[in-house]
Amino acid sequence: MSNGDDDPADASDEADAADDGGDAGESTETAAPTLPEDPTEESLNEYLDEIADRLDDAETEADLDDVEALLDDAETGIEEADLPEPDEDDEEADDPRGDLEDRVAELRDGVEDARGPYGEDVVEAIESAAGTVEDTEWTEDGHDDVAAAVASFVDAAAETVEVDAGPDGDDIPDLVAALDDVAAAIADADLDADDDADDIAALLEATDELETGLDDAEEWDDLETHEQLRAQGYYDVLGHYKDYPVEWAALKEHEAQGNVDMILLALDSLQSDFMERHCLEAFERMGKRGKTEASVEEILGRAEKRDRPAIRILGKMAAEEATDTLVEYVPEDSNPQLQKAVFKALGEIGASEAVQPLANQLDPDGDTEDLVRPHAARALGLIGDARAVDPLADVLEDDPSDDVRAAAGWALRQIGTREALEAAAEHADEHSFIVSTEGEKARRALDETEPAATA
């Protein structure tokens, strides 16, 4: 899709245009949805239903820009709406705000899926294929298959854009040059996502066939990797198995048996996103059971590149060795998602060195987002260090955010000292339900310890 010559109209302009109507007997565009003045869960869901209908009807890039503007309004409405908050101790509790935010995220994904495809997408796919051709060590049969795939692709592309008839030869540089020529021709054609949609679709189909041909072509590394894994006993755990590919089936057995070295071998040897993801997920499920010096070194190396899955794994492993690295990321307020992963990991590790850096993130006047600060409080609760009692009590007393205050109350209960419980219990009669709930639980915990103290 494309914007064409028109600037995208915002939602309110579009609604005004619809109200103005047109000549008698002419159809007018449906008015844009209007954000409810006093948003509730029901009215916001109805608003999102209307946006979803508008997304389904979108035909141009401008239409999708209008949907994006409406989703921006929806996010504002959700932030400002007075919606009930879930009980953090009840994993199955309803979370209206979270559900609405998930719907907005899903609709945004739908907008992105509906955009394009663009000529740039074709060029990017061709450049990726050219890199594969150039960087891969092919067997003799594989080289022939690659040459045939490239020649077939150039012929298919020539039906849409003006390119040479085919590669000048079968050598790898000739094949790469032929792909580069096609990419340049497509870039020069300046294809429009709306007007040239059929041409772009045909070119993408041709690039898909090229990628399939390259995937099917035989590589030396494939043979050597499988032989290496077989020699090191990676497949020895397999008897009768149903899962495919066999590497994944073997990985599951190694996870079940706690064979950390074999999972590391697969992670290092099998160069595919599929196996990398499943190896990392295996370590995350194994948690402390997957912690060895070698596995921590491997995962920590990834975490040092700010890789969030790796950071989550280090938390599940309770890898104290990662503390210094993770503490460095605590103040990175420009990356809230990274902060959330880091805070939780430090809490699961029980990193006492992180108490003060995490306490600093509780400051409502600081740069840390309000949606992130509760995670800092909960991390302090998981660490359980009594030094966090005073900063958490201060937050519970004065913070403007009930979410942060409730998280501070929860954290004080986790620390569990008498001082911590008393600080939380003082707020048992709060007007805020989520804060008073934590206070009530703290008060009950104090009552339960009273007989033991007097015995």
Coordinates of C-alpha atoms in Angstrom, one line a residue:
M1 CA 0.0 0.0 0.0
S2 CA 1.1 3.6 -0.4
N3 CA 0.0 7.1 0.7
G4 CA -0.1 8.3 -2.8
D5 CA -0.2 12.1 -3.1
D6 CA -2.4 12.6 -0.1
D7 CA -1.3 13.4 3.4
P8 CA -2.8 11.0 6.0
A9 CA -5.7 12.6 7.8
D10 CA -6.0 12.3 11.5
A11 CA -9.1 10.6 13.0
S12 CA -10.8 13.9 13.9
D13 CA -10.3 15.4 10.4
E14 CA -11.7 12.2 8.9
A15 CA -14.8 12.4 11.1
D16 CA -15.4 16.0 10.1
A17 CA -15.0 15.1 6.5
A18 CA -17.6 12.4 6.9
D19 CA -20.0 14.8 8.6
D20 CA -19.7 17.3 5.8
G21 CA -21.1 14.7 3.4
G22 CA -21.1 15.3 -0.4
D23 CA -23.4 15.9 -3.3
A24 CA -26.9 14.4 -3.0
G25 CA -27.0 10.8 -3.9
E26 CA -23.3 10.3 -3.4
S27 CA -21.9 7.9 -0.7
T28 CA -19.8 9.4 2.1
E29 CA -17.0 7.8 4.0
T30 CA -18.0 6.3 7.3
A31 CA -17.2 8.6 10.2
A32 CA -14.1 7.7 12.3
P33 CA -14.8 6.1 15.7
T34 CA -14.8 8.6 18.6
L35 CA -12.9 7.9 21.8
P36 CA -15.4 7.8 24.6
E37 CA -15.3 10.9 26.9
D38 CA -15.5 8.8 30.1
P39 CA -13.8 5.6 29.0
T40 CA -14.8 2.3 30.6
E41 CA -13.7 -1.3 29.8
E42 CA -16.9 -1.8 27.8
S43 CA -16.7 1.4 25.9
L44 CA -13.0 1.0 25.1
N45 CA -13.6 -2.5 23.8
E46 CA -16.4 -1.1 21.6
Y47 CA -14.1 1.6 20.4
L48 CA -11.4 -1.0 19.6
D49 CA -14.1 -3.1 17.8
E50 CA -14.8 -0.1 15.5
I51 CA -11.0 0.3 14.9
A52 CA -10.7 -3.4 14.0
D53 CA -13.6 -3.0 11.5
R54 CA -11.8 0.0 10.0
L55 CA -8.6 -2.0 9.8
D56 CA -10.4 -4.7 7.9
D57 CA -11.7 -2.2 5.4
A58 CA -8.4 -0.4 4.9
E59 CA -7.3 -0.4 1.3
T60 CA -4.4 2.1 1.2
E61 CA -1.5 3.2 3.2
A62 CA -3.4 6.4 4.1
D63 CA -6.2 4.3 5.5
L64 CA -3.7 2.4 7.7
D65 CA -2.2 5.7 8.9
D66 CA -5.7 6.7 10.1
V67 CA -6.0 3.4 12.0
E68 CA -2.6 4.1 13.6
A69 CA -3.9 7.5 14.8
L70 CA -7.0 6.0 16.3
L71 CA -4.9 3.4 18.1
D72 CA -2.8 6.3 19.6
D73 CA -6.1 7.8 20.9
A74 CA -7.1 4.4 22.3
E75 CA -3.8 4.1 24.2
T76 CA -4.4 7.5 25.7
G77 CA -7.9 6.5 26.7
I78 CA -6.7 3.3 28.3
E79 CA -4.0 5.1 30.3
E80 CA -6.5 7.7 31.6
A81 CA -9.4 5.2 32.3
D82 CA -10.3 4.3 35.9
L83 CA -10.0 0.5 35.5
P84 CA -9.7 -2.1 38.3
E85 CA -6.2 -3.5 38.9
P86 CA -5.6 -7.2 39.3
D87 CA -4.5 -8.9 42.5
E88 CA -0.8 -9.6 41.9
D89 CA -1.0 -12.7 44.1
D90 CA -3.7 -14.2 41.9
E91 CA -2.3 -15.2 38.6
E92 CA -5.8 -15.8 37.2
A93 CA -7.2 -12.5 38.2
D94 CA -8.8 -10.3 35.5
D95 CA -6.7 -7.5 34.2
P96 CA -8.9 -5.2 32.1
R97 CA -6.1 -2.7 31.4
G98 CA -3.7 -5.4 30.4
D99 CA -6.4 -7.0 28.1
L100 CA -7.1 -3.7 26.4
E101 CA -3.4 -3.0 25.9
D102 CA -3.0 -6.5 24.4
R103 CA -5.8 -5.7 22.0
V104 CA -4.1 -2.4 21.0
A105 CA -0.8 -4.3 20.4
E106 CA -2.6 -6.9 18.4
L107 CA -4.3 -4.3 16.2
R108 CA -0.9 -2.5 15.7
D109 CA 0.5 -5.8 14.5
G110 CA -2.4 -6.1 12.2
V111 CA -1.6 -2.7 10.8
E112 CA 2.0 -3.7 10.2
D113 CA 0.9 -6.9 8.5
A114 CA -1.5 -5.0 6.3
R115 CA 1.2 -2.5 5.1
G116 CA 3.0 -3.1 2.0
P117 CA 4.5 -5.2 0.7
Y118 CA 7.0 -2.7 -0.8
G119 CA 9.6 -2.7 -3.4
E120 CA 12.2 -2.3 -0.7
D121 CA 11.0 -5.7 0.8
V122 CA 11.9 -7.4 -2.5
V123 CA 15.3 -5.7 -2.6
E124 CA 16.0 -6.7 1.0
A125 CA 15.1 -10.3 0.2
I126 CA 17.3 -10.4 -2.9
E127 CA 20.3 -8.9 -0.9
S128 CA 19.8 -11.5 1.8
A129 CA 19.8 -14.3 -0.9
A130 CA 22.9 -12.8 -2.5
G131 CA 24.7 -12.9 0.9
T132 CA 23.7 -16.5 1.3
V133 CA 25.1 -17.4 -2.1
E134 CA 28.3 -15.6 -1.4
D135 CA 29.0 -16.6 2.2
T136 CA 28.0 -20.3 2.0
E137 CA 30.4 -23.1 1.1
W138 CA 28.5 -25.3 -1.3
T139 CA 29.1 -28.8 -2.4
E140 CA 29.5 -29.5 -6.1
D141 CA 25.9 -30.5 -6.4
G142 CA 24.9 -27.6 -4.3
H143 CA 26.7 -25.2 -6.5
D144 CA 24.8 -26.4 -9.5
D145 CA 21.5 -26.1 -7.7
V146 CA 22.4 -22.5 -6.6
A147 CA 23.2 -21.5 -10.2
A148 CA 19.9 -23.0 -11.5
A149 CA 18.0 -21.2 -8.7
V150 CA 19.6 -17.8 -9.5
A151 CA 19.0 -18.2 -13.3
S152 CA 15.4 -19.1 -12.8
F153 CA 14.9 -16.1 -10.5
V154 CA 16.5 -13.7 -12.9
D155 CA 14.2 -15.0 -15.7
A156 CA 11.1 -14.5 -13.5
A157 CA 12.2 -11.0 -12.4
A158 CA 12.7 -10.0 -16.1
E159 CA 9.0 -10.4 -16.6
T160 CA 8.3 -7.5 -14.3
V161 CA 11.4 -5.2 -14.4
E162 CA 14.1 -4.6 -17.1
V163 CA 17.1 -6.8 -16.3
D164 CA 19.7 -8.8 -18.2
A165 CA 18.8 -12.2 -19.4
G166 CA 20.8 -14.0 -16.8
P167 CA 24.2 -14.5 -15.0
D168 CA 27.3 -14.1 -17.1
G169 CA 28.6 -17.5 -15.7
D170 CA 28.1 -20.0 -13.0
D171 CA 30.9 -18.8 -10.7
I172 CA 29.7 -17.4 -7.3
P173 CA 30.8 -13.8 -8.2
D174 CA 28.7 -14.0 -11.4
L175 CA 25.7 -15.3 -9.5
V176 CA 26.0 -12.6 -6.9
A177 CA 26.4 -9.9 -9.5
A178 CA 23.3 -11.1 -11.3
L179 CA 21.2 -10.8 -8.1
D180 CA 22.7 -7.3 -7.4
D181 CA 21.6 -6.2 -10.9
V182 CA 18.0 -7.3 -10.3
A183 CA 18.0 -5.6 -6.9
A184 CA 19.2 -2.4 -8.5
A185 CA 16.6 -2.6 -11.3
I186 CA 13.8 -3.0 -8.8
A187 CA 15.1 -0.1 -6.7
D188 CA 15.2 2.1 -9.8
A189 CA 11.7 1.1 -10.7
D190 CA 10.4 2.8 -7.6
L191 CA 7.4 0.4 -7.3
D192 CA 4.3 1.8 -5.5
A193 CA 2.8 -0.5 -2.8
D194 CA -0.7 0.4 -4.0
D195 CA -0.4 1.0 -7.8
D196 CA 2.2 -1.8 -8.4
A197 CA 0.9 -4.4 -5.9
D198 CA 0.6 -7.2 -8.5
D199 CA 4.2 -6.6 -9.7
I200 CA 5.5 -6.6 -6.1
A201 CA 3.6 -9.8 -5.3
A202 CA 5.1 -11.5 -8.4
L203 CA 8.6 -10.5 -7.4
L204 CA 8.1 -11.7 -3.9
E205 CA 6.9 -15.0 -5.1
A206 CA 10.0 -15.3 -7.3
T207 CA 12.3 -14.4 -4.3
D208 CA 10.5 -17.0 -2.2
E209 CA 11.3 -19.6 -4.9
L210 CA 14.9 -18.4 -4.9
E211 CA 15.2 -18.8 -1.1
T212 CA 13.6 -22.3 -1.3
G213 CA 16.2 -23.3 -4.0
L214 CA 19.0 -22.0 -1.8
D215 CA 17.7 -23.8 1.3
D216 CA 17.5 -27.0 -0.7
A217 CA 21.0 -26.7 -2.1
E218 CA 23.6 -28.9 -0.4
E219 CA 26.2 -27.2 1.9
W220 CA 29.4 -28.6 3.2
D221 CA 28.7 -27.2 6.6
D222 CA 25.5 -29.2 6.8
L223 CA 27.3 -32.5 6.3
E224 CA 30.1 -31.6 8.6
T225 CA 27.9 -30.4 11.4
H226 CA 25.8 -33.6 11.4
E227 CA 28.9 -35.8 11.3
Q228 CA 30.4 -33.8 14.2
L229 CA 27.2 -34.1 16.3
R230 CA 27.0 -37.8 15.6
A231 CA 30.7 -38.3 16.5
Q232 CA 30.1 -36.5 19.9
G233 CA 27.1 -38.7 20.7
Y234 CA 24.5 -36.0 20.3
Y235 CA 22.0 -38.4 18.7
D236 CA 22.7 -41.3 21.1
V237 CA 19.8 -40.4 23.3
L238 CA 17.3 -41.1 20.5
G239 CA 15.5 -44.4 20.2
H240 CA 12.0 -44.3 18.9
Y241 CA 11.0 -40.7 18.4
K242 CA 8.2 -38.7 16.8
D243 CA 9.5 -35.1 16.7
Y244 CA 11.1 -33.6 13.6
P245 CA 13.8 -32.5 13.0
V246 CA 15.8 -35.1 14.8
E247 CA 18.1 -32.4 16.3
W248 CA 15.0 -31.0 18.2
A249 CA 14.0 -34.5 19.3
A250 CA 17.5 -35.1 20.7
L251 CA 17.5 -31.7 22.3
K252 CA 14.3 -32.5 24.3
E253 CA 15.9 -35.7 25.6
H254 CA 19.1 -33.9 26.6
E255 CA 16.9 -31.3 28.5
A256 CA 15.0 -34.1 30.3
Q257 CA 18.3 -35.8 31.2
G258 CA 20.0 -32.5 32.2
N259 CA 22.8 -32.9 29.6
V260 CA 23.9 -29.3 29.7
D261 CA 27.0 -29.9 27.6
M262 CA 25.0 -31.4 24.8
I263 CA 22.6 -28.4 24.7
L264 CA 25.6 -26.1 24.5
L265 CA 26.9 -28.3 21.7
A266 CA 23.7 -27.9 19.8
L267 CA 23.6 -24.1 20.4
D268 CA 27.1 -23.7 19.1
S269 CA 26.9 -26.2 16.2
L270 CA 23.4 -25.8 14.7
Q271 CA 23.3 -22.5 13.0
S272 CA 19.6 -22.0 12.7
D273 CA 17.2 -19.6 14.5
F274 CA 14.8 -22.5 15.2
M275 CA 17.4 -24.5 17.1
E276 CA 18.9 -21.5 18.8
R277 CA 15.5 -20.5 20.2
H278 CA 14.7 -24.0 21.4
C279 CA 18.1 -24.4 23.0
L280 CA 17.6 -21.1 24.9
E281 CA 14.1 -22.1 25.9
A282 CA 15.5 -25.4 27.2
F283 CA 17.9 -23.5 29.5
E284 CA 15.1 -21.2 30.7
R285 CA 12.9 -24.2 31.6
M286 CA 15.8 -25.9 33.3
G287 CA 16.7 -22.9 35.5
K288 CA 19.2 -23.8 38.2
R289 CA 19.4 -27.3 36.8
G290 CA 21.0 -25.9 33.7
K291 CA 23.5 -23.8 35.5
T292 CA 27.2 -24.8 35.0
E293 CA 30.3 -22.7 34.5
A294 CA 30.1 -23.2 30.8
S295 CA 26.4 -22.5 30.4
V296 CA 26.6 -19.3 32.5
E297 CA 29.6 -18.2 30.4
E298 CA 27.6 -18.7 27.2
I299 CA 24.4 -17.1 28.4
L300 CA 26.2 -14.2 30.1
G301 CA 28.0 -13.5 26.8
R302 CA 24.6 -13.0 25.2
A303 CA 23.3 -10.9 28.1
E304 CA 26.3 -8.6 27.7
K305 CA 24.7 -7.7 24.3
R306 CA 21.5 -6.7 26.1
D307 CA 19.7 -9.9 25.0
R308 CA 16.5 -10.1 27.0
P309 CA 16.0 -13.9 26.7
A310 CA 19.5 -14.4 28.0
I311 CA 18.9 -12.1 30.9
R312 CA 15.7 -14.0 31.8
I313 CA 17.7 -17.3 31.7
L314 CA 20.4 -15.9 34.1
G315 CA 17.6 -15.0 36.5
K316 CA 16.1 -18.5 36.3
M317 CA 19.6 -20.0 36.9
A318 CA 20.1 -17.6 39.9
A319 CA 23.5 -16.9 38.3
E320 CA 25.3 -14.7 40.8
E321 CA 28.1 -14.3 38.3
A322 CA 25.8 -12.1 36.2
T323 CA 25.2 -9.6 39.0
D324 CA 27.8 -7.0 38.0
T325 CA 26.7 -7.0 34.3
L326 CA 23.0 -6.7 35.2
V327 CA 23.5 -3.9 37.7
E328 CA 25.0 -1.9 34.9
Y329 CA 21.7 -2.0 33.0
V330 CA 19.5 -1.0 36.0
P331 CA 19.5 2.8 35.2
E332 CA 18.9 2.3 31.4
D333 CA 15.6 4.2 31.4
S334 CA 15.7 4.6 27.7
N335 CA 15.0 0.8 27.4
P336 CA 12.0 0.0 29.7
Q337 CA 11.7 -3.6 28.5
L338 CA 15.3 -4.2 29.2
Q339 CA 14.9 -2.7 32.7
K340 CA 11.9 -5.0 33.5
A341 CA 13.9 -8.1 32.5
V342 CA 17.0 -7.0 34.4
F343 CA 15.0 -6.1 37.6
K344 CA 13.3 -9.5 37.7
A345 CA 16.5 -11.4 37.0
L346 CA 18.3 -9.5 39.8
G347 CA 15.4 -10.3 42.1
E348 CA 15.5 -14.0 41.2
I349 CA 19.3 -14.1 41.7
G350 CA 18.9 -12.4 45.1
A351 CA 21.6 -9.9 44.3
S352 CA 22.1 -7.8 47.4
E353 CA 24.5 -5.6 45.4
A354 CA 21.5 -4.4 43.5
V355 CA 19.6 -3.1 46.5
Q356 CA 20.7 0.6 46.2
P357 CA 20.6 0.8 42.4
L358 CA 17.1 -0.7 42.4
A359 CA 16.0 1.6 45.2
N360 CA 17.1 4.6 43.1
Q361 CA 14.6 3.6 40.4
L362 CA 11.7 4.1 42.9
D363 CA 12.1 7.9 42.8
P364 CA 8.9 9.3 41.2
D365 CA 10.9 12.3 40.1
G366 CA 13.5 10.2 38.3
D367 CA 13.6 9.2 34.6
T368 CA 12.3 5.6 35.1
E369 CA 8.9 5.1 33.7
D370 CA 5.9 4.6 36.1
L371 CA 5.2 1.3 34.4
V372 CA 8.7 0.1 35.3
R373 CA 9.0 1.3 38.9
P374 CA 6.7 -1.4 40.3
H375 CA 9.2 -4.0 38.9
A376 CA 12.0 -2.4 40.8
A377 CA 10.0 -2.6 44.0
R378 CA 9.1 -6.3 43.4
A379 CA 12.8 -7.1 42.7
L380 CA 13.7 -5.6 46.1
G381 CA 11.1 -7.9 47.7
L382 CA 12.5 -10.9 45.9
I383 CA 16.0 -10.0 47.1
G384 CA 14.7 -9.8 50.6
D385 CA 17.5 -7.5 52.0
A386 CA 16.4 -5.5 55.0
R387 CA 18.2 -2.4 53.7
A388 CA 15.3 -2.0 51.3
V389 CA 12.8 -1.6 54.0
D390 CA 13.2 2.2 54.5
P391 CA 13.1 3.2 50.7
L392 CA 10.1 0.9 50.2
A393 CA 8.3 2.3 53.3
D394 CA 8.9 5.8 51.9
V395 CA 7.4 4.8 48.6
L396 CA 4.4 3.3 50.3
E397 CA 3.9 6.5 52.2
D398 CA 4.4 9.2 49.6
D399 CA 4.5 7.8 46.0
P400 CA 1.8 9.2 43.7
S401 CA 1.3 5.9 41.9
D402 CA -0.9 3.3 43.6
D403 CA 0.6 0.6 41.4
V404 CA 4.1 1.5 42.7
R405 CA 2.8 1.7 46.3
A406 CA 1.1 -1.7 46.1
A407 CA 4.3 -3.2 44.7
A408 CA 6.2 -1.7 47.6
G409 CA 3.7 -3.2 50.1
W410 CA 4.1 -6.6 48.4
A411 CA 7.9 -6.3 48.6
L412 CA 7.8 -5.4 52.3
R413 CA 5.7 -8.5 52.9
Q414 CA 8.3 -10.6 51.1
I415 CA 11.1 -9.2 53.2
G416 CA 9.0 -10.2 56.1
T417 CA 10.9 -8.6 59.0
R418 CA 8.7 -7.1 61.8
E419 CA 9.8 -3.6 60.7
A420 CA 8.8 -4.4 57.1
L421 CA 5.4 -5.9 58.0
E422 CA 4.6 -3.0 60.3
A423 CA 5.4 -0.5 57.6
A424 CA 3.0 -2.2 55.2
A425 CA 0.3 -2.9 57.8
E426 CA 0.0 0.9 58.5
H427 CA -1.8 1.1 55.1
A428 CA -4.4 -1.6 55.7
D429 CA -7.1 1.0 55.7
E430 CA -6.1 2.8 52.5
H431 CA -8.7 4.1 50.1
S432 CA -6.8 2.3 47.3
F433 CA -7.9 -1.3 47.2
I434 CA -4.6 -2.7 45.8
V435 CA -2.6 -0.9 48.5
S436 CA -4.9 -1.8 51.4
T437 CA -4.9 -5.4 50.3
E438 CA -1.1 -5.6 50.8
G439 CA -1.6 -3.8 54.2
E440 CA -4.2 -6.3 55.3
K441 CA -2.0 -9.2 54.4
A442 CA 0.9 -7.6 56.3
R443 CA -1.4 -7.1 59.3
R444 CA -2.5 -10.7 59.3
A445 CA 1.1 -11.8 59.1
L446 CA 1.9 -9.7 62.2
D447 CA -1.0 -11.2 64.0
E448 CA 0.2 -14.7 63.2
T449 CA 3.6 -14.0 64.6
E450 CA 2.3 -12.5 67.8
P451 CA 1.7 -15.8 69.7
A452 CA 5.2 -17.0 68.9
A453 CA 6.6 -13.7 70.2
T454 CA 4.7 -13.9 73.5
A455 CA 5.2 -17.6 74.0

